[in-house]
Short mmCIF file of the C-alpha atoms (twelve columns), coordinates in Angstrom:
data_MODEL
# 
_entry.id   MODEL 
# 
loop_
_atom_site.group_PDB 
_atom_site.id 
_atom_site.type_symbol 
_atom_site.label_atom_id 
_atom_site.label_alt_id 
_atom_site.label_comp_id 
_atom_site.label_asym_id 
_atom_site.label_seq_id 
_atom_site.Cartn_x 
_atom_site.Cartn_y 
_atom_site.Cartn_z 
_atom_site.pdbx_PDB_model_num 
ATOM 1   C CA . MET A 1   156.663 62.896 -102.370 1 
ATOM 2   C CA . VAL A 2   155.367 65.140 -99.785  1 
ATOM 3   C CA . HIS A 3   154.122 68.816 -100.316 1 
ATOM 4   C CA . GLU A 4   152.593 69.672 -96.983  1 
ATOM 5   C CA . PHE A 5   155.550 70.396 -94.677  1 
ATOM 6   C CA . SER A 6   157.552 72.615 -92.409  1 
ATOM 7   C CA . ASP A 7   161.208 72.523 -91.665  1 
ATOM 8   C CA . LEU A 8   164.361 74.206 -90.044  1 
ATOM 9   C CA . VAL A 9   166.511 76.306 -92.237  1 
ATOM 10  C CA . GLU A 10  169.966 74.642 -92.321  1 
ATOM 11  C CA . LYS A 11  171.561 76.746 -95.219  1 
ATOM 12  C CA . VAL A 12  170.758 79.803 -97.203  1 
ATOM 13  C CA . GLY A 13  171.992 80.985 -100.578 1 
ATOM 14  C CA . SER A 14  174.119 84.205 -100.881 1 
ATOM 15  C CA . ASP A 15  171.095 86.096 -102.459 1 
ATOM 16  C CA . VAL A 16  168.668 85.187 -99.421  1 
ATOM 17  C CA . SER A 17  167.649 88.143 -97.503  1 
ATOM 18  C CA . THR A 18  164.572 87.254 -95.417  1 
ATOM 19  C CA . LEU A 19  165.662 84.043 -93.907  1 
ATOM 20  C CA . SER A 20  168.454 82.978 -91.689  1 
ATOM 21  C CA . ILE A 21  169.900 79.566 -90.508  1 
ATOM 22  C CA . GLY A 22  167.875 78.399 -87.543  1 
ATOM 23  C CA . ASP A 23  164.520 79.901 -88.785  1 
ATOM 24  C CA . ASN A 24  161.414 77.608 -88.602  1 
ATOM 25  C CA . ILE A 25  159.571 77.839 -91.885  1 
ATOM 26  C CA . ALA A 26  156.302 76.557 -93.520  1 
ATOM 27  C CA . ALA A 27  156.595 76.183 -97.140  1 
ATOM 28  C CA . GLU A 28  154.188 76.805 -100.054 1 
ATOM 29  C CA . SER A 29  154.308 73.789 -102.415 1 
ATOM 30  C CA . VAL A 30  153.040 75.837 -105.514 1 
ATOM 31  C CA . VAL A 31  156.085 76.936 -107.343 1 
ATOM 32  C CA . TRP A 32  155.080 79.781 -109.864 1 
ATOM 33  C CA . CYS A 33  157.286 81.275 -112.503 1 
ATOM 34  C CA . GLY A 34  156.362 84.903 -111.847 1 
ATOM 35  C CA . THR A 35  156.736 85.986 -115.573 1 
ATOM 36  C CA . CYS A 36  153.391 84.481 -117.136 1 
ATOM 37  C CA . GLN A 37  150.381 86.604 -117.684 1 
ATOM 38  C CA . PRO A 38  148.497 84.967 -114.718 1 
ATOM 39  C CA . CYS A 39  151.452 85.376 -112.298 1 
ATOM 40  C CA . ARG A 40  151.967 88.980 -113.449 1 
ATOM 41  C CA . SER A 41  148.180 89.586 -113.024 1 
ATOM 42  C CA . GLY A 42  148.323 88.485 -109.379 1 
ATOM 43  C CA . TYR A 43  147.245 85.002 -109.884 1 
ATOM 44  C CA . PRO A 44  150.146 82.710 -109.127 1 
ATOM 45  C CA . ASN A 45  148.105 79.682 -108.447 1 
ATOM 46  C CA . GLN A 46  147.180 79.665 -112.194 1 
ATOM 47  C CA . CYS A 47  150.758 80.013 -113.353 1 
ATOM 48  C CA . ARG A 48  151.042 78.642 -116.840 1 
ATOM 49  C CA . HIS A 49  154.473 76.947 -115.922 1 
ATOM 50  C CA . VAL A 50  153.522 75.886 -112.424 1 
ATOM 51  C CA . GLU A 51  155.528 73.175 -110.620 1 
ATOM 52  C CA . LEU A 52  154.201 71.341 -107.612 1 
ATOM 53  C CA . MET A 53  156.505 70.175 -104.884 1 
ATOM 54  C CA . GLY A 54  156.224 66.337 -104.264 1 
ATOM 55  C CA . LEU A 55  154.520 65.987 -107.741 1 
ATOM 56  C CA . SER A 56  156.301 67.452 -110.635 1 
ATOM 57  C CA . ILE A 57  159.485 68.427 -108.627 1 
ATOM 58  C CA . ASP A 58  161.246 66.897 -105.543 1 
ATOM 59  C CA . GLY A 59  159.140 67.030 -102.445 1 
ATOM 60  C CA . ALA A 60  159.956 67.015 -98.700  1 
ATOM 61  C CA . LEU A 61  160.269 63.233 -98.129  1 
ATOM 62  C CA . ALA A 62  164.006 63.427 -97.607  1 
ATOM 63  C CA . GLU A 63  166.674 64.607 -95.067  1 
ATOM 64  C CA . PHE A 64  167.042 67.843 -96.870  1 
ATOM 65  C CA . VAL A 65  165.001 69.731 -99.607  1 
ATOM 66  C CA . ALA A 66  165.927 72.782 -101.421 1 
ATOM 67  C CA . VAL A 67  163.041 75.576 -101.536 1 
ATOM 68  C CA . SER A 68  162.806 79.020 -103.079 1 
ATOM 69  C CA . GLU A 69  163.045 81.892 -100.703 1 
ATOM 70  C CA . ARG A 70  159.755 83.268 -101.889 1 
ATOM 71  C CA . CYS A 71  157.961 79.869 -101.006 1 
ATOM 72  C CA . CYS A 72  159.116 80.013 -97.389  1 
ATOM 73  C CA . TRP A 73  157.262 81.682 -94.518  1 
ATOM 74  C CA . LYS A 74  158.781 81.862 -90.990  1 
ATOM 75  C CA . ILE A 75  156.763 80.398 -88.274  1 
ATOM 76  C CA . ASN A 76  159.266 81.222 -85.392  1 
ATOM 77  C CA . GLU A 77  156.395 83.120 -83.541  1 
ATOM 78  C CA . LEU A 78  154.472 79.707 -82.992  1 
ATOM 79  C CA . ALA A 79  157.160 78.626 -80.560  1 
ATOM 80  C CA . ASN A 80  155.439 81.033 -78.164  1 
ATOM 81  C CA . ARG A 81  152.332 78.681 -78.104  1 
ATOM 82  C CA . TYR A 82  154.037 75.230 -78.970  1 
ATOM 83  C CA . SER A 83  156.832 73.033 -78.147  1 
ATOM 84  C CA . GLU A 84  159.689 72.788 -80.693  1 
ATOM 85  C CA . LYS A 85  158.326 69.574 -81.949  1 
ATOM 86  C CA . ASP A 86  154.708 70.807 -82.143  1 
ATOM 87  C CA . VAL A 87  155.845 74.045 -83.974  1 
ATOM 88  C CA . PHE A 88  156.746 71.724 -87.039  1 
ATOM 89  C CA . ASP A 89  153.475 69.772 -86.549  1 
ATOM 90  C CA . ILE A 90  151.383 72.688 -86.786  1 
ATOM 91  C CA . GLY A 91  153.551 74.325 -89.421  1 
ATOM 92  C CA . ALA A 92  152.768 71.286 -91.808  1 
ATOM 93  C CA . LEU A 93  149.051 71.915 -91.623  1 
ATOM 94  C CA . ILE A 94  149.310 75.533 -93.056  1 
ATOM 95  C CA . GLU A 95  149.607 74.233 -96.641  1 
ATOM 96  C CA . PRO A 96  146.294 72.372 -96.835  1 
ATOM 97  C CA . VAL A 97  144.661 75.049 -94.601  1 
ATOM 98  C CA . GLY A 98  145.990 77.548 -97.093  1 
ATOM 99  C CA . CYS A 99  143.925 75.907 -99.841  1 
ATOM 100 C CA . ALA A 100 140.781 76.183 -97.808  1 
ATOM 101 C CA . TYR A 101 141.640 79.797 -97.017  1 
ATOM 102 C CA . ASN A 102 142.111 80.496 -100.655 1 
ATOM 103 C CA . GLY A 103 138.790 78.999 -101.676 1 
ATOM 104 C CA . LEU A 104 136.851 80.633 -98.809  1 
ATOM 105 C CA . PHE A 105 138.200 84.065 -98.644  1 
ATOM 106 C CA . VAL A 106 140.201 84.921 -101.755 1 
ATOM 107 C CA . ALA A 107 138.661 83.097 -104.870 1 
ATOM 108 C CA . GLY A 108 135.229 82.890 -102.967 1 
ATOM 109 C CA . GLY A 109 135.171 86.369 -101.732 1 
ATOM 110 C CA . GLU A 110 134.451 85.753 -97.968  1 
ATOM 111 C CA . PHE A 111 131.138 85.217 -96.289  1 
ATOM 112 C CA . LYS A 112 129.178 87.191 -93.817  1 
ATOM 113 C CA . PRO A 113 129.414 86.635 -90.168  1 
ATOM 114 C CA . GLY A 114 126.496 84.336 -89.142  1 
ATOM 115 C CA . ALA A 115 126.400 82.567 -92.569  1 
ATOM 116 C CA . THR A 116 125.728 78.770 -92.870  1 
ATOM 117 C CA . ALA A 117 128.876 77.067 -94.316  1 
ATOM 118 C CA . VAL A 118 128.711 73.321 -95.313  1 
ATOM 119 C CA . ILE A 119 131.754 71.280 -96.159  1 
ATOM 120 C CA . TYR A 120 131.703 68.111 -98.092  1 
ATOM 121 C CA . GLY A 121 134.889 65.992 -97.677  1 
ATOM 122 C CA . VAL A 122 136.636 66.590 -94.265  1 
ATOM 123 C CA . GLY A 123 140.273 65.496 -95.092  1 
ATOM 124 C CA . PRO A 124 143.016 67.949 -94.294  1 
ATOM 125 C CA . ILE A 125 141.772 70.553 -96.669  1 
ATOM 126 C CA . GLY A 126 138.040 70.245 -95.640  1 
ATOM 127 C CA . LEU A 127 138.909 70.212 -92.064  1 
ATOM 128 C CA . GLY A 128 140.907 73.441 -92.574  1 
ATOM 129 C CA . ALA A 129 137.754 74.834 -94.061  1 
ATOM 130 C CA . VAL A 130 135.730 73.817 -90.923  1 
ATOM 131 C CA . ALA A 131 138.348 75.532 -88.755  1 
ATOM 132 C CA . LEU A 132 138.432 78.732 -90.717  1 
ATOM 133 C CA . ALA A 133 134.752 79.050 -91.028  1 
ATOM 134 C CA . ARG A 134 134.522 78.804 -87.255  1 
ATOM 135 C CA . VAL A 135 137.114 81.492 -86.732  1 
ATOM 136 C CA . ALA A 136 135.578 83.679 -89.344  1 
ATOM 137 C CA . GLY A 137 132.168 83.787 -87.691  1 
ATOM 138 C CA . ALA A 138 129.899 81.262 -89.511  1 
ATOM 139 C CA . GLY A 139 126.761 80.921 -87.643  1 
ATOM 140 C CA . LYS A 140 126.288 77.309 -88.480  1 
ATOM 141 C CA . ILE A 141 128.808 74.834 -89.820  1 
ATOM 142 C CA . ILE A 142 127.590 71.408 -91.261  1 
ATOM 143 C CA . ALA A 143 130.290 68.792 -92.329  1 
ATOM 144 C CA . PHE A 144 129.672 65.627 -94.429  1 
ATOM 145 C CA . ASP A 145 131.977 62.611 -95.107  1 
ATOM 146 C CA . VAL A 146 131.623 58.956 -95.603  1 
ATOM 147 C CA . ILE A 147 134.092 57.877 -92.737  1 
ATOM 148 C CA . ASP A 148 132.882 58.020 -89.067  1 
ATOM 149 C CA . GLN A 149 136.452 58.943 -87.918  1 
ATOM 150 C CA . ARG A 150 136.664 62.119 -90.016  1 
ATOM 151 C CA . VAL A 151 133.113 62.944 -89.050  1 
ATOM 152 C CA . ASP A 152 134.084 62.900 -85.612  1 
ATOM 153 C CA . THR A 153 137.270 65.056 -86.305  1 
ATOM 154 C CA . ALA A 154 135.201 67.667 -88.010  1 
ATOM 155 C CA . ARG A 155 133.192 68.077 -85.006  1 
ATOM 156 C CA . ARG A 156 136.174 68.512 -82.805  1 
ATOM 157 C CA . LEU A 157 137.438 71.029 -85.140  1 
ATOM 158 C CA . GLY A 158 134.251 73.186 -84.851  1 
ATOM 159 C CA . ALA A 159 131.545 71.766 -86.984  1 
ATOM 160 C CA . ASP A 160 128.079 72.287 -85.218  1 
ATOM 161 C CA . TYR A 161 126.700 69.344 -87.193  1 
ATOM 162 C CA . SER A 162 128.740 66.468 -88.676  1 
ATOM 163 C CA . PHE A 163 127.401 63.547 -90.606  1 
ATOM 164 C CA . ASN A 164 128.323 60.355 -92.290  1 
ATOM 165 C CA . ILE A 165 126.538 60.668 -95.724  1 
ATOM 166 C CA . ASN A 166 125.796 56.863 -95.487  1 
ATOM 167 C CA . SER A 167 123.967 57.229 -92.226  1 
ATOM 168 C CA . LEU A 168 121.478 60.006 -92.732  1 
ATOM 169 C CA . ASN A 169 118.268 57.769 -92.100  1 
ATOM 170 C CA . GLY A 170 116.814 58.191 -95.519  1 
ATOM 171 C CA . TYR A 171 117.733 61.970 -95.857  1 
ATOM 172 C CA . SER A 172 119.667 63.114 -98.620  1 
ATOM 173 C CA . PRO A 173 122.509 65.550 -97.611  1 
ATOM 174 C CA . ALA A 174 120.627 68.412 -99.351  1 
ATOM 175 C CA . GLU A 175 117.527 67.506 -97.361  1 
ATOM 176 C CA . LYS A 176 119.522 67.542 -94.138  1 
ATOM 177 C CA . VAL A 177 120.978 71.073 -95.020  1 
ATOM 178 C CA . MET A 178 117.474 72.374 -95.653  1 
ATOM 179 C CA . GLU A 179 116.098 70.973 -92.495  1 
ATOM 180 C CA . LEU A 180 118.995 72.530 -90.251  1 
ATOM 181 C CA . THR A 181 118.641 75.853 -91.939  1 
ATOM 182 C CA . LYS A 182 114.820 75.915 -91.836  1 
ATOM 183 C CA . GLY A 183 114.476 76.006 -95.525  1 
ATOM 184 C CA . ARG A 184 116.861 78.889 -96.278  1 
ATOM 185 C CA . GLY A 185 119.745 76.811 -97.545  1 
ATOM 186 C CA . ALA A 186 123.457 77.278 -97.253  1 
ATOM 187 C CA . ASP A 187 125.354 80.605 -97.970  1 
ATOM 188 C CA . VAL A 188 128.600 78.899 -98.739  1 
ATOM 189 C CA . GLN A 189 129.314 75.316 -99.508  1 
ATOM 190 C CA . VAL A 190 132.925 73.774 -100.114 1 
ATOM 191 C CA . GLU A 191 133.417 70.646 -102.156 1 
ATOM 192 C CA . ALA A 192 136.497 69.115 -100.659 1 
ATOM 193 C CA . ALA A 193 135.675 65.585 -101.240 1 
ATOM 194 C CA . GLY A 194 136.803 65.114 -105.026 1 
ATOM 195 C CA . ALA A 195 133.312 63.580 -105.663 1 
ATOM 196 C CA . ALA A 196 131.743 66.361 -107.621 1 
ATOM 197 C CA . PRO A 197 129.385 64.022 -109.683 1 
ATOM 198 C CA . LYS A 198 127.510 63.261 -106.694 1 
ATOM 199 C CA . ILE A 199 128.135 66.176 -104.424 1 
ATOM 200 C CA . ILE A 200 127.394 69.325 -106.672 1 
ATOM 201 C CA . PRO A 201 123.968 68.351 -107.259 1 
ATOM 202 C CA . GLU A 202 123.346 67.960 -103.591 1 
ATOM 203 C CA . MET A 203 124.789 71.515 -103.312 1 
ATOM 204 C CA . GLU A 204 122.654 72.859 -105.892 1 
ATOM 205 C CA . ARG A 205 119.381 71.826 -104.005 1 
ATOM 206 C CA . ALA A 206 120.439 73.303 -100.773 1 
ATOM 207 C CA . LEU A 207 122.001 76.562 -102.049 1 
ATOM 208 C CA . SER A 208 120.547 79.724 -100.569 1 
ATOM 209 C CA . ALA A 209 119.707 82.945 -102.708 1 
ATOM 210 C CA . GLN A 210 123.070 84.301 -103.642 1 
ATOM 211 C CA . GLY A 211 124.805 81.262 -102.318 1 
ATOM 212 C CA . LYS A 212 128.252 80.032 -103.416 1 
ATOM 213 C CA . ILE A 213 129.712 76.716 -104.326 1 
ATOM 214 C CA . ILE A 214 133.462 76.569 -103.692 1 
ATOM 215 C CA . TYR A 215 134.922 73.805 -105.520 1 
ATOM 216 C CA . LEU A 216 138.348 72.556 -104.271 1 
ATOM 217 C CA . GLY A 217 138.162 68.909 -104.913 1 
ATOM 218 C CA . ARG A 218 139.265 67.322 -108.104 1 
ATOM 219 C CA . ALA A 219 137.353 64.736 -109.973 1 
ATOM 220 C CA . ALA A 220 138.320 62.731 -113.062 1 
ATOM 221 C CA . THR A 221 134.885 62.817 -114.700 1 
ATOM 222 C CA . SER A 222 132.558 65.830 -115.664 1 
ATOM 223 C CA . THR A 223 129.837 66.983 -113.600 1 
ATOM 224 C CA . PRO A 224 126.302 67.977 -114.774 1 
ATOM 225 C CA . VAL A 225 125.181 71.322 -113.325 1 
ATOM 226 C CA . HIS A 226 121.617 72.726 -113.548 1 
ATOM 227 C CA . LEU A 227 122.489 76.239 -114.606 1 
ATOM 228 C CA . ASP A 228 119.067 77.606 -113.895 1 
ATOM 229 C CA . THR A 229 119.541 76.966 -110.348 1 
ATOM 230 C CA . LEU A 230 122.348 79.570 -110.401 1 
ATOM 231 C CA . VAL A 231 120.402 82.052 -112.653 1 
ATOM 232 C CA . SER A 232 117.065 82.037 -110.528 1 
ATOM 233 C CA . GLY A 233 118.996 81.959 -107.101 1 
ATOM 234 C CA . ALA A 234 121.743 84.379 -108.217 1 
ATOM 235 C CA . GLY A 235 124.168 81.712 -107.104 1 
ATOM 236 C CA . SER A 236 127.694 80.866 -108.218 1 
ATOM 237 C CA . ILE A 237 130.325 78.040 -108.609 1 
ATOM 238 C CA . ILE A 238 133.716 79.049 -107.886 1 
ATOM 239 C CA . GLY A 239 136.780 77.044 -108.610 1 
ATOM 240 C CA . ALA A 240 139.853 77.590 -106.450 1 
ATOM 241 C CA . ARG A 241 143.337 75.954 -106.586 1 
ATOM 242 C CA . GLY A 242 146.601 76.399 -104.472 1 
ATOM 243 C CA . HIS A 243 147.368 78.614 -101.565 1 
ATOM 244 C CA . SER A 244 150.066 81.133 -102.987 1 
ATOM 245 C CA . GLY A 245 149.782 84.843 -102.903 1 
ATOM 246 C CA . CYS A 246 147.213 87.312 -101.364 1 
ATOM 247 C CA . GLY A 247 149.046 86.904 -97.984  1 
ATOM 248 C CA . ILE A 248 147.385 83.427 -97.300  1 
ATOM 249 C CA . PHE A 249 150.359 81.877 -95.469  1 
ATOM 250 C CA . PRO A 250 151.124 84.971 -93.126  1 
ATOM 251 C CA . TYR A 251 147.417 85.444 -92.371  1 
ATOM 252 C CA . ILE A 252 147.194 81.846 -91.276  1 
ATOM 253 C CA . ILE A 253 150.376 82.029 -89.184  1 
ATOM 254 C CA . GLU A 254 148.989 85.208 -87.439  1 
ATOM 255 C CA . LEU A 255 145.659 83.366 -86.634  1 
ATOM 256 C CA . ILE A 256 147.575 80.427 -85.119  1 
ATOM 257 C CA . ALA A 257 150.089 82.723 -83.232  1 
ATOM 258 C CA . SER A 258 147.360 84.856 -81.743  1 
ATOM 259 C CA . ASP A 259 145.673 81.795 -80.546  1 
ATOM 260 C CA . LYS A 260 142.607 82.314 -82.766  1 
ATOM 261 C CA . LEU A 261 142.974 79.363 -84.934  1 
ATOM 262 C CA . HIS A 262 143.273 75.859 -83.403  1 
ATOM 263 C CA . LEU A 263 144.497 73.171 -85.826  1 
ATOM 264 C CA . GLU A 264 146.036 70.597 -83.688  1 
ATOM 265 C CA . GLY A 265 142.776 68.546 -83.831  1 
ATOM 266 C CA . MET A 266 143.454 67.914 -87.366  1 
ATOM 267 C CA . ILE A 267 146.395 65.638 -86.552  1 
ATOM 268 C CA . THR A 268 145.259 61.938 -86.090  1 
ATOM 269 C CA . THR A 269 148.346 59.938 -86.487  1 
ATOM 270 C CA . THR A 270 152.056 60.610 -86.449  1 
ATOM 271 C CA . TYR A 271 155.031 58.298 -87.586  1 
ATOM 272 C CA . SER A 272 158.663 58.396 -87.375  1 
ATOM 273 C CA . SER A 273 160.888 58.418 -90.428  1 
ATOM 274 C CA . ASP A 274 161.490 54.629 -90.431  1 
ATOM 275 C CA . GLU A 275 157.727 54.273 -90.551  1 
ATOM 276 C CA . ILE A 276 157.184 56.075 -93.869  1 
ATOM 277 C CA . LEU A 277 156.006 53.031 -95.810  1 
ATOM 278 C CA . THR A 278 153.428 52.263 -93.266  1 
ATOM 279 C CA . ALA A 279 152.344 55.918 -93.113  1 
ATOM 280 C CA . ILE A 280 151.935 55.795 -96.863  1 
ATOM 281 C CA . GLU A 281 149.791 52.564 -96.929  1 
ATOM 282 C CA . ASN A 282 147.693 53.912 -94.067  1 
ATOM 283 C CA . SER A 283 146.882 57.093 -95.793  1 
ATOM 284 C CA . MET A 284 145.312 55.085 -98.686  1 
ATOM 285 C CA . ASP A 285 142.217 54.189 -96.521  1 
ATOM 286 C CA . ARG A 286 141.442 58.010 -96.016  1 
ATOM 287 C CA . ARG A 287 140.205 57.490 -92.543  1 
ATOM 288 C CA . ASN A 288 142.527 59.992 -90.905  1 
ATOM 289 C CA . GLY A 289 142.517 63.754 -90.808  1 
ATOM 290 C CA . LYS A 290 146.107 64.680 -91.071  1 
ATOM 291 C CA . ILE A 291 148.883 62.228 -91.009  1 
ATOM 292 C CA . LEU A 292 152.333 63.468 -90.100  1 
ATOM 293 C CA . VAL A 293 155.763 61.958 -90.541  1 
ATOM 294 C CA . ARG A 294 158.351 63.361 -88.345  1 
ATOM 295 C CA . MET A 295 161.602 63.128 -90.238  1 
ATOM 296 C CA . ASN A 296 163.807 63.616 -87.253  1 
ATOM 297 C CA . ASP A 297 162.247 60.994 -84.906  1 
# 
């Protein structure tokens, strides 16, 4: 278990050249082969033989974890902004924020400063999308969730408007977006809720001309899509998975180190290593933003 983590390098292999004992690192959890066609074409997140730390291979819920050098990114420079303990806290946020970065700026092809961004589902990835949209110059950021605590966290991370979908006083999310944009619709909308059958139709009804829907969440069932909406409005739906490649981790690290990107508000609860079971149980209610377990506490 655990694929969103940062750590201290305790030992390196004989062929390692970019890391040293004592380095602080954040780790990519997408382990790609490097030899299949998608990898060799520059799409490691679509690797045909991909392994996912904490899912298909061992994760970081342990005293030690072995990680490939190419998956590790040094975060030593974050010590200029944060205490030693906080460096690792912030480092553990880079993975989920990386997924949002991939969706917004790599797969999604960026958006213009001043654009309206709407994020559905503000767990760690959705909150990362809120924070990144703010630092990238979105003119208006609207966030939706079904849990009040997450709605409040999104507002602290930079959302201009943040709503509980179940408390819209008769409005649908699409109607609220159209009201706030004076009928223009949203330029970019992120589905990070994992509830596509309910959310995608709302996104379609509130999509601006040439607007984009970035699909990051995963749903177990298929979703009906009114394709004519995309044709007549020149819109698009873009799927994005993972955070590897395209300089994603180093760009996020630079944004944090330069005091441009502030992620600490994502962390809503921390636990010590002897509280792991409690942390897992409490994560099931999905009320938190980012839950952290400090393995050395």
